[in-house]
PDB file of C-alpha atoms in Angstrom:
ATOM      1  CA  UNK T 566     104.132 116.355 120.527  1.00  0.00           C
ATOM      2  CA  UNK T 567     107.878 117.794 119.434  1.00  0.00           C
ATOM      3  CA  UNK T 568     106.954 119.099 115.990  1.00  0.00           C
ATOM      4  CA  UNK T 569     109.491 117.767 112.931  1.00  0.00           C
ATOM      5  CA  UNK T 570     111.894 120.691 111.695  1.00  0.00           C
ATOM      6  CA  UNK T 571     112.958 119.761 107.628  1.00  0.00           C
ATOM      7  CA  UNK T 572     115.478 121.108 106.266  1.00  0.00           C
ATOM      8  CA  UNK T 573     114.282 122.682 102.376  1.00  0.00           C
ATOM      9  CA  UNK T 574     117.701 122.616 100.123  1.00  0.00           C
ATOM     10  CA  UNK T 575     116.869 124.629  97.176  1.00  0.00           C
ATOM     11  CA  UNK T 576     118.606 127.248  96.047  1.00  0.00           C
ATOM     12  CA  UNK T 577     115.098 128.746  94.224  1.00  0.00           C
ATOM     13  CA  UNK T 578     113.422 130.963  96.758  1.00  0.00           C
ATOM     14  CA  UNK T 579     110.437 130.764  95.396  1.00  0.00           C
ATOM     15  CA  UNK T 580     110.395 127.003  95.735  1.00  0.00           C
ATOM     16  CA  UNK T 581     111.769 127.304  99.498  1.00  0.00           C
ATOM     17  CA  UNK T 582     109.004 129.416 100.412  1.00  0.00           C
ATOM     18  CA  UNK T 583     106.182 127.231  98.528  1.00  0.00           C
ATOM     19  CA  UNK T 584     107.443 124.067 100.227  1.00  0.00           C
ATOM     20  CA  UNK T 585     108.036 125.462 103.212  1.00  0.00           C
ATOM     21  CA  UNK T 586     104.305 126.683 103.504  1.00  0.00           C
ATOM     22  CA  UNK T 587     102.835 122.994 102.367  1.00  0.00           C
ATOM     23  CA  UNK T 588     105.037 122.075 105.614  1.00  0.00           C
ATOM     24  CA  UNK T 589     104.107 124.846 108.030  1.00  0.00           C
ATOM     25  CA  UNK T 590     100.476 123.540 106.973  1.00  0.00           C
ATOM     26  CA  UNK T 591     101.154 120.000 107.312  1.00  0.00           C
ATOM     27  CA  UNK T 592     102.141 120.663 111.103  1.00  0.00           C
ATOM     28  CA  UNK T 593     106.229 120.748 110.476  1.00  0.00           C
ATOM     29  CA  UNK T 594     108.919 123.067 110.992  1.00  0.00           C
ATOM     30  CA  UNK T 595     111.520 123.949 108.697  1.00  0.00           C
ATOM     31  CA  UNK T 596     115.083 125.525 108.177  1.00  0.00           C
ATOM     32  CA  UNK T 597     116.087 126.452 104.611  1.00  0.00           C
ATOM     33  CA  UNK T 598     119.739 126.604 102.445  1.00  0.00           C
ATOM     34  CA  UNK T 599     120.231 128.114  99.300  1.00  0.00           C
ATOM     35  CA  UNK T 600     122.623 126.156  98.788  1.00  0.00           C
ATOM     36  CA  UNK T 601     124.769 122.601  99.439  1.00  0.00           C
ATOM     37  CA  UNK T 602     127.270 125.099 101.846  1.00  0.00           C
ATOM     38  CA  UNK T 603     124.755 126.203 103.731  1.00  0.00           C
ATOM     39  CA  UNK T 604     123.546 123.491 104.557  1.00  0.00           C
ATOM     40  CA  UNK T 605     125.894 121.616 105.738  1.00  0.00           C
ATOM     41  CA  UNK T 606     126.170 124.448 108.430  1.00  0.00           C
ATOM     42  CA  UNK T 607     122.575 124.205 109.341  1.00  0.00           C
ATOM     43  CA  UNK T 608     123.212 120.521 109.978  1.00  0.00           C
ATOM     44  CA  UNK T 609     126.074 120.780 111.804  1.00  0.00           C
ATOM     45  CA  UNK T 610     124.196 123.523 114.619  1.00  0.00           C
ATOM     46  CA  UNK T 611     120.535 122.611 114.531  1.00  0.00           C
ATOM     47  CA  UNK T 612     118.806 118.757 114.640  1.00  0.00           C
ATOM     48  CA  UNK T 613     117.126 117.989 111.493  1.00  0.00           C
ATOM     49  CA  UNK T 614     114.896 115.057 110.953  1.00  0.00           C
ATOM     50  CA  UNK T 615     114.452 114.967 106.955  1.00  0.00           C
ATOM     51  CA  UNK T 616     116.096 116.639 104.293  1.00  0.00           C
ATOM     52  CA  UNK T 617     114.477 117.868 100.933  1.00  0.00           C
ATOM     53  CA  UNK T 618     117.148 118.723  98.262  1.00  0.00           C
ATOM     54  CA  UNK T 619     117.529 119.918  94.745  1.00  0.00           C
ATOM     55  CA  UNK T 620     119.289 117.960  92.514  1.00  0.00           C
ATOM     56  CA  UNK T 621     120.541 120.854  90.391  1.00  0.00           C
ATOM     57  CA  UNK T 622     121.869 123.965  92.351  1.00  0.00           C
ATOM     58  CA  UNK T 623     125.090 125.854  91.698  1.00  0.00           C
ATOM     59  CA  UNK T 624     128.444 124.991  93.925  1.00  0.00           C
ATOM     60  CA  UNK T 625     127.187 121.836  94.666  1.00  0.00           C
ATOM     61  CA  UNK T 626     124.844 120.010  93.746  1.00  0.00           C
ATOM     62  CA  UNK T 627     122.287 117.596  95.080  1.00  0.00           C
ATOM     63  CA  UNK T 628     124.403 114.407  94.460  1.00  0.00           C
ATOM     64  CA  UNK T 629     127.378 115.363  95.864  1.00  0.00           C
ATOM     65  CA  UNK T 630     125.455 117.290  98.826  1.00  0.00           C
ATOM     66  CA  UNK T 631     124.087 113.621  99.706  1.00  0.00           C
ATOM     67  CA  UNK T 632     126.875 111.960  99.591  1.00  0.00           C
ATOM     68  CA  UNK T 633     128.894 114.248 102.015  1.00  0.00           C
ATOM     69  CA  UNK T 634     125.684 114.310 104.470  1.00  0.00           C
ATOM     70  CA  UNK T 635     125.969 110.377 104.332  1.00  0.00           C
ATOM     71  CA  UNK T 636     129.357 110.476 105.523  1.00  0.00           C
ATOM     72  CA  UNK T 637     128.258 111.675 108.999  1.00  0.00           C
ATOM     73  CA  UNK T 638     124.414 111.049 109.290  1.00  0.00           C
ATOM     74  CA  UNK T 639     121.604 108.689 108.212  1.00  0.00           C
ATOM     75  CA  UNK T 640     119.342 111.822 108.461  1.00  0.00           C
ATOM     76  CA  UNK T 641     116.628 110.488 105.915  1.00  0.00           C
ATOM     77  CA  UNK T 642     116.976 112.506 102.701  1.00  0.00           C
ATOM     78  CA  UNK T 643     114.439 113.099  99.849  1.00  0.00           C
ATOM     79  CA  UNK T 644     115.543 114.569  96.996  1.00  0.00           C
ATOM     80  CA  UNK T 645     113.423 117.452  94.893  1.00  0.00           C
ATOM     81  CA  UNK T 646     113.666 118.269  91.227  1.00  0.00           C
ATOM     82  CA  UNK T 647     112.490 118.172  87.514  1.00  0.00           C
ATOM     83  CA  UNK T 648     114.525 115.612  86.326  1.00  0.00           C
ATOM     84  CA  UNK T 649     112.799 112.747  86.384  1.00  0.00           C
ATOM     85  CA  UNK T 650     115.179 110.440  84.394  1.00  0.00           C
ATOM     86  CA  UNK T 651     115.752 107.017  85.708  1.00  0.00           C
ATOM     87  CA  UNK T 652     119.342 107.210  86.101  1.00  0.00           C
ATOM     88  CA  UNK T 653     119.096 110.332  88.261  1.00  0.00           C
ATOM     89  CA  UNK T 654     116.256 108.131  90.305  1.00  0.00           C
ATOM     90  CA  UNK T 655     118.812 105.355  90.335  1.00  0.00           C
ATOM     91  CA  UNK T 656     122.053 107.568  91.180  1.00  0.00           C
ATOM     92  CA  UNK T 657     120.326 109.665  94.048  1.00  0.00           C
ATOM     93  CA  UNK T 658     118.921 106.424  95.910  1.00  0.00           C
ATOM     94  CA  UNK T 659     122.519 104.607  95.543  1.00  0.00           C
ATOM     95  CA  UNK T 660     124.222 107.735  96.962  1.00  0.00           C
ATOM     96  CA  UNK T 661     122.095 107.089 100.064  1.00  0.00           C
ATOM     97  CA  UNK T 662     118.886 108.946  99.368  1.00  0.00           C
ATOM     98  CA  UNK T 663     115.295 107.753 100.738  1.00  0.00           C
ATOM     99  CA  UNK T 664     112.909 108.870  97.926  1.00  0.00           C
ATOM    100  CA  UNK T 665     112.834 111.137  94.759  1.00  0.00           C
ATOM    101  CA  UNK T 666     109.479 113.301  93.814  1.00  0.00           C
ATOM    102  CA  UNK T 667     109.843 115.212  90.822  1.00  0.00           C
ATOM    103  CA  UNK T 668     108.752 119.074  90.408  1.00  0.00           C
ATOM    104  CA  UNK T 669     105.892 119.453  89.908  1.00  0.00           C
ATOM    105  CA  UNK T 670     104.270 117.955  92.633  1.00  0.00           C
ATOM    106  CA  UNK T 671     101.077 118.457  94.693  1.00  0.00           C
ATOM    107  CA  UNK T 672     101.379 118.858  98.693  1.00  0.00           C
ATOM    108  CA  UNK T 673      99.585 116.234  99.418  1.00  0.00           C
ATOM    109  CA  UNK T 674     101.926 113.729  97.492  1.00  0.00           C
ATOM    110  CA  UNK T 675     105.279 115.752  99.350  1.00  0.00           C
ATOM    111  CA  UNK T 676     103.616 115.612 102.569  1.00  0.00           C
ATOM    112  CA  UNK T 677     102.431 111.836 101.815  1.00  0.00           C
ATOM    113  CA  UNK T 678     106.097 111.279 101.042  1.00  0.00           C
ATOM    114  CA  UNK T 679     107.535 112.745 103.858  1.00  0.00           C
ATOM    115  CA  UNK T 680     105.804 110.745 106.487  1.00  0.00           C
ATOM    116  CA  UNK T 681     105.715 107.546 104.835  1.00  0.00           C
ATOM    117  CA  UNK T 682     110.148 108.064 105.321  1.00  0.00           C
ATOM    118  CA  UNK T 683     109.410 108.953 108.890  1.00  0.00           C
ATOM    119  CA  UNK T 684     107.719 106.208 109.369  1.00  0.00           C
ATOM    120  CA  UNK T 685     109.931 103.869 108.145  1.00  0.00           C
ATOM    121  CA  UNK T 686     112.751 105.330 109.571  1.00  0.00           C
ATOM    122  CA  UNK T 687     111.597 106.554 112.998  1.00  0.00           C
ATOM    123  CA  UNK T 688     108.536 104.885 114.016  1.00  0.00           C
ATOM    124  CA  UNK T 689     109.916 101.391 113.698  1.00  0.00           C
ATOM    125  CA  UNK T 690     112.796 101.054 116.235  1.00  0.00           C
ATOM    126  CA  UNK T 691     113.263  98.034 118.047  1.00  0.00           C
ATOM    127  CA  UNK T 692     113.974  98.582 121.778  1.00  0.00           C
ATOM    128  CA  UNK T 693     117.121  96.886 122.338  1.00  0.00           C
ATOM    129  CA  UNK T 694     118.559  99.264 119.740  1.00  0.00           C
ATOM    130  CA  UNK T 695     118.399 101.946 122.450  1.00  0.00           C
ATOM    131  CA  UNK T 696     121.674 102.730 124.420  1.00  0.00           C
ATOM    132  CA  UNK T 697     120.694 102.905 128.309  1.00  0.00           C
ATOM    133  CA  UNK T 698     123.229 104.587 131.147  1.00  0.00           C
ATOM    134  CA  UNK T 699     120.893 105.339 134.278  1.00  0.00           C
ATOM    135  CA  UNK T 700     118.711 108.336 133.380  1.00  0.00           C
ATOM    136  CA  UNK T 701     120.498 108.419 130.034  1.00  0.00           C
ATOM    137  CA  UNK T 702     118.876 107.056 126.918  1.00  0.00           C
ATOM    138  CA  UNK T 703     120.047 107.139 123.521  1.00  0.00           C
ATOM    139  CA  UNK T 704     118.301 106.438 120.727  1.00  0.00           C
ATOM    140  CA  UNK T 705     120.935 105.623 117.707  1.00  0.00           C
ATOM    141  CA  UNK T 706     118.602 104.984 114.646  1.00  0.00           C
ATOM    142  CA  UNK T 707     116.140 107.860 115.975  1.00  0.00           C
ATOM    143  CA  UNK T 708     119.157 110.118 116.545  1.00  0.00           C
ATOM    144  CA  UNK T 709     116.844 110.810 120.076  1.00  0.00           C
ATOM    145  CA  UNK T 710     118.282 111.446 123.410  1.00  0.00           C
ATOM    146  CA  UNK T 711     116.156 111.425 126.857  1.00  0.00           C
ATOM    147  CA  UNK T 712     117.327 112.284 130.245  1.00  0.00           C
ATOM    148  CA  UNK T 713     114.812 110.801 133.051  1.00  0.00           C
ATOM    149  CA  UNK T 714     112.366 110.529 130.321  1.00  0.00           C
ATOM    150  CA  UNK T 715     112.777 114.112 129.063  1.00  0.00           C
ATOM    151  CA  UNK T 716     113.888 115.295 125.502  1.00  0.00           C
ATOM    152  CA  UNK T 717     117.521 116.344 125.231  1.00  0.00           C
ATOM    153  CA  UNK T 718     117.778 118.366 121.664  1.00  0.00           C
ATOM    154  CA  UNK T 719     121.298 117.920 120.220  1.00  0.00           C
ATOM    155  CA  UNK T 720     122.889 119.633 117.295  1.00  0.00           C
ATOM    156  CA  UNK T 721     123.676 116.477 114.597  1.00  0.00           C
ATOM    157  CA  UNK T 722     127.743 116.856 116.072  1.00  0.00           C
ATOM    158  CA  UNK T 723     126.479 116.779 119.594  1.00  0.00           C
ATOM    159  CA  UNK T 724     124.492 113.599 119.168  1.00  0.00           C
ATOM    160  CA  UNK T 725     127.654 112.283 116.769  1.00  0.00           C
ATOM    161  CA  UNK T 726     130.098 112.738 119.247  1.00  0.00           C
ATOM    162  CA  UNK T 727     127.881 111.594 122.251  1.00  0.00           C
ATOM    163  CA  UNK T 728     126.929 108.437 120.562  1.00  0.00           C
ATOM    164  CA  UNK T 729     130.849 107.449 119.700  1.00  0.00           C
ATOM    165  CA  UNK T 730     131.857 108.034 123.503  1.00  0.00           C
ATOM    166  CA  UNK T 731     128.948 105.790 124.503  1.00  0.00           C
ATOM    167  CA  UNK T 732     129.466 103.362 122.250  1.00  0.00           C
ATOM    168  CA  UNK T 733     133.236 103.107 123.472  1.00  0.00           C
ATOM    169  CA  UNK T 734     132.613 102.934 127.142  1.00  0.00           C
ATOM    170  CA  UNK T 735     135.451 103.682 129.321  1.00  0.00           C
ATOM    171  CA  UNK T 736     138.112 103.960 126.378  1.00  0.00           C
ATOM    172  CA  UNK T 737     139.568 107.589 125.996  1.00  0.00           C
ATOM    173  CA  UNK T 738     140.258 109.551 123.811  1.00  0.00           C
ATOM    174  CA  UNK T 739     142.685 112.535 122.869  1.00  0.00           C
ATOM    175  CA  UNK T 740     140.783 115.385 120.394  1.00  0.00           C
ATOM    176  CA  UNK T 741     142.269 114.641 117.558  1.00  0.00           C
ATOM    177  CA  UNK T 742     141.160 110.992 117.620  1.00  0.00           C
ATOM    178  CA  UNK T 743     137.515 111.960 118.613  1.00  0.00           C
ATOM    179  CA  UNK T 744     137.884 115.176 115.380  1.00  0.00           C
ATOM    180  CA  UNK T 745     139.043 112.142 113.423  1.00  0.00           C
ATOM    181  CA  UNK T 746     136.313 109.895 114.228  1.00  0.00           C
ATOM    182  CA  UNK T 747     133.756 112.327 115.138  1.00  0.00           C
ATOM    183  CA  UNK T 748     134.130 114.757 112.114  1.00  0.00           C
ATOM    184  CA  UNK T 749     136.191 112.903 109.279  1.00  0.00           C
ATOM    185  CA  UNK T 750     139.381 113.237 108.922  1.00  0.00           C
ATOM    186  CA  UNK T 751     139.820 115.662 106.266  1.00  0.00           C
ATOM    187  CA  UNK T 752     138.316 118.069 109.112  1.00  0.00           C
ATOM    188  CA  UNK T 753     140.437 121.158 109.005  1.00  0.00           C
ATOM    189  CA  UNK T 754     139.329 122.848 111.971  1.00  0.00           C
ATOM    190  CA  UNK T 755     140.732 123.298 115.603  1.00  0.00           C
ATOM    191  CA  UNK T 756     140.909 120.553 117.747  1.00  0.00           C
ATOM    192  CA  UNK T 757     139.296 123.257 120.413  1.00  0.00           C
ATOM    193  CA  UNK T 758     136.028 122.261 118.773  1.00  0.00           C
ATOM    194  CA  UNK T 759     135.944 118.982 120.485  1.00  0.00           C
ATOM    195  CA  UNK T 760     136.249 121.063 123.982  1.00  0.00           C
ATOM    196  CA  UNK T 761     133.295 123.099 122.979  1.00  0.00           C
ATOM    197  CA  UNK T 762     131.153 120.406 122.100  1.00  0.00           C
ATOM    198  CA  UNK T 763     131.942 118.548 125.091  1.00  0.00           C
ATOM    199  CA  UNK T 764     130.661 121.520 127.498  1.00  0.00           C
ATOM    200  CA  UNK T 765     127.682 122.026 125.684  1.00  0.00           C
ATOM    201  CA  UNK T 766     126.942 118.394 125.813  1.00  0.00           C
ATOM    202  CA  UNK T 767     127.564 118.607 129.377  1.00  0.00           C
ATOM    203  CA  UNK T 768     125.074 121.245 129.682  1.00  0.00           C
ATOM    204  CA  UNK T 769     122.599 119.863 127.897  1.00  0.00           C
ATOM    205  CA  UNK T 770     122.940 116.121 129.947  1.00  0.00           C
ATOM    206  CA  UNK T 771     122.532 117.861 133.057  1.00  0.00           C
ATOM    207  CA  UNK T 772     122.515 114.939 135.588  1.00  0.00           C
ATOM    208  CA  UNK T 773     123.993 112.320 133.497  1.00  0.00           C
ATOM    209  CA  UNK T 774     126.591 115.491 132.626  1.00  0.00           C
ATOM    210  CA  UNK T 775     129.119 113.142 134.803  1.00  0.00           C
ATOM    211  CA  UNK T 776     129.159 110.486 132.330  1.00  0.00           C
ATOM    212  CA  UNK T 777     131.878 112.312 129.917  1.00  0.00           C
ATOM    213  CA  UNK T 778     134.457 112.498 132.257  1.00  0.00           C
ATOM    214  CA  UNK T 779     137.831 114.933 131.199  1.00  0.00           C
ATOM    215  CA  UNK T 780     140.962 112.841 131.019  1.00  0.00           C
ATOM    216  CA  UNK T 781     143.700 115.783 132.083  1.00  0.00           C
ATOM    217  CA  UNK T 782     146.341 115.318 129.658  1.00  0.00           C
ATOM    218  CA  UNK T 783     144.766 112.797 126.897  1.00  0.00           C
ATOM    219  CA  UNK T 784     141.154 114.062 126.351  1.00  0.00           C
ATOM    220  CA  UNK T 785     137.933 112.675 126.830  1.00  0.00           C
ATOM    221  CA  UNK T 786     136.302 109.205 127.837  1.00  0.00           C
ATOM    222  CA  UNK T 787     132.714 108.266 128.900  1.00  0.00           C
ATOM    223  CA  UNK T 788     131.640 106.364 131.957  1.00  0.00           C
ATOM    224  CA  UNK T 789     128.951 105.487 134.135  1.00  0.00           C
ATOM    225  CA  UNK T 790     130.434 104.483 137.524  1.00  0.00           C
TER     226      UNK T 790
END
């Protein structure tokens, strides 16, 4: 079974390195950021399927960290920290986070925590959710892609950009609608980014590569003939 990579958020090492070893134990993998910065790069190269973050961490912190991960992913997010006030409880799950658990905590209650979210948020999928193009399979509320049955690990962009073209079947697109749509439109990078993604992607698909088909001209579009 694909083990589950979280993503620790804490800009204490100390803490990264604890929680990261109650995971490691638990059967998970992990990727740590010191900071909000960080990881929002982590999340924008590598597929993450919870989040632990600490509320209070220089640059930015927790709060606002959520709420910019919520404008591009439902990745479920459970926040760490030793305020245990009710308004902070109240703020963090309104923002869009799953759960709270308040330093300090054992590893069984983290752990505990941490499946009963996967559980609720990956286990119960209904089938028709599931987005179906030949070999292709894509799993929206899973974030999961397949390829004749087989596991196709996207970055979160990858799966975010794959997802929009499938949902708009046959429609195309230039690259600055699809940065626009795709990565928010207070994105300030180059629209080149789009062409990158799209040949990884393509990679990646391998037989159903076909289905994102280059528009010479305009841009992109997706479609199963």
């Amino acid at each position: 079974m694909e083990k589950k990579t979280v993503l620790i958020v804490d800009d204490e090492e100390d803490m990264r390195f604890l929680v990261g070893m109650y995971l490691e134990n638990a059967g998970f993998s992990y990727l740590e950021a010191e900071d909000g910065k960080e990881a929002l790069q982590i999340l924008e190269n590598n597929k993450v399927d919870v989040i632990l973050i600490d509320v209070m961490m220089p640059k930015m912190d927790g709060f606002t960290l959520c709420a910019r991960i919520r404008k591009q992913s439902d990745v479920p997010i459970l926040f760490l920290t030793a305020r245990g006030d009710e308004w902070d409880k109240v703020k963090g799950l309104k923002l869009g986070g799953d759960d709270y658990i308040v330093k300090p905590f054992s590893p069984g209650e983290l752990i505990a925590r941490i499946e009963a979210i996967m559980r609720r948020v990956y286990h119960d999928k209904q089938k028709n959710e599931d987005l179906s193009f030949g070999p292709l399979v894509i799993d929206e509320r899973g974030r999961k892609v397949t390829v004749d049955g087989d596991p196709v690990v996207l970055t979160l962009k990858e799966f975010d950009l794959l997802l929009f073209l499938a949902k708009h079947h046959g429609q195309v697109f230039s690259r600055e609608d699809l940065l626009a749509q795709v990565w928010g439109y207070d994105y300030t990078g180059n629209a080149r980014t789009v062409d990158t993604h799209i040949k990884t992607l393509r990679m990646k698909l391998k037989k159903a590569s076909d289905f994102i088909q280059t528009v010479w001209g305009i841009g992109y579009k997706f479609e199963v003939s």
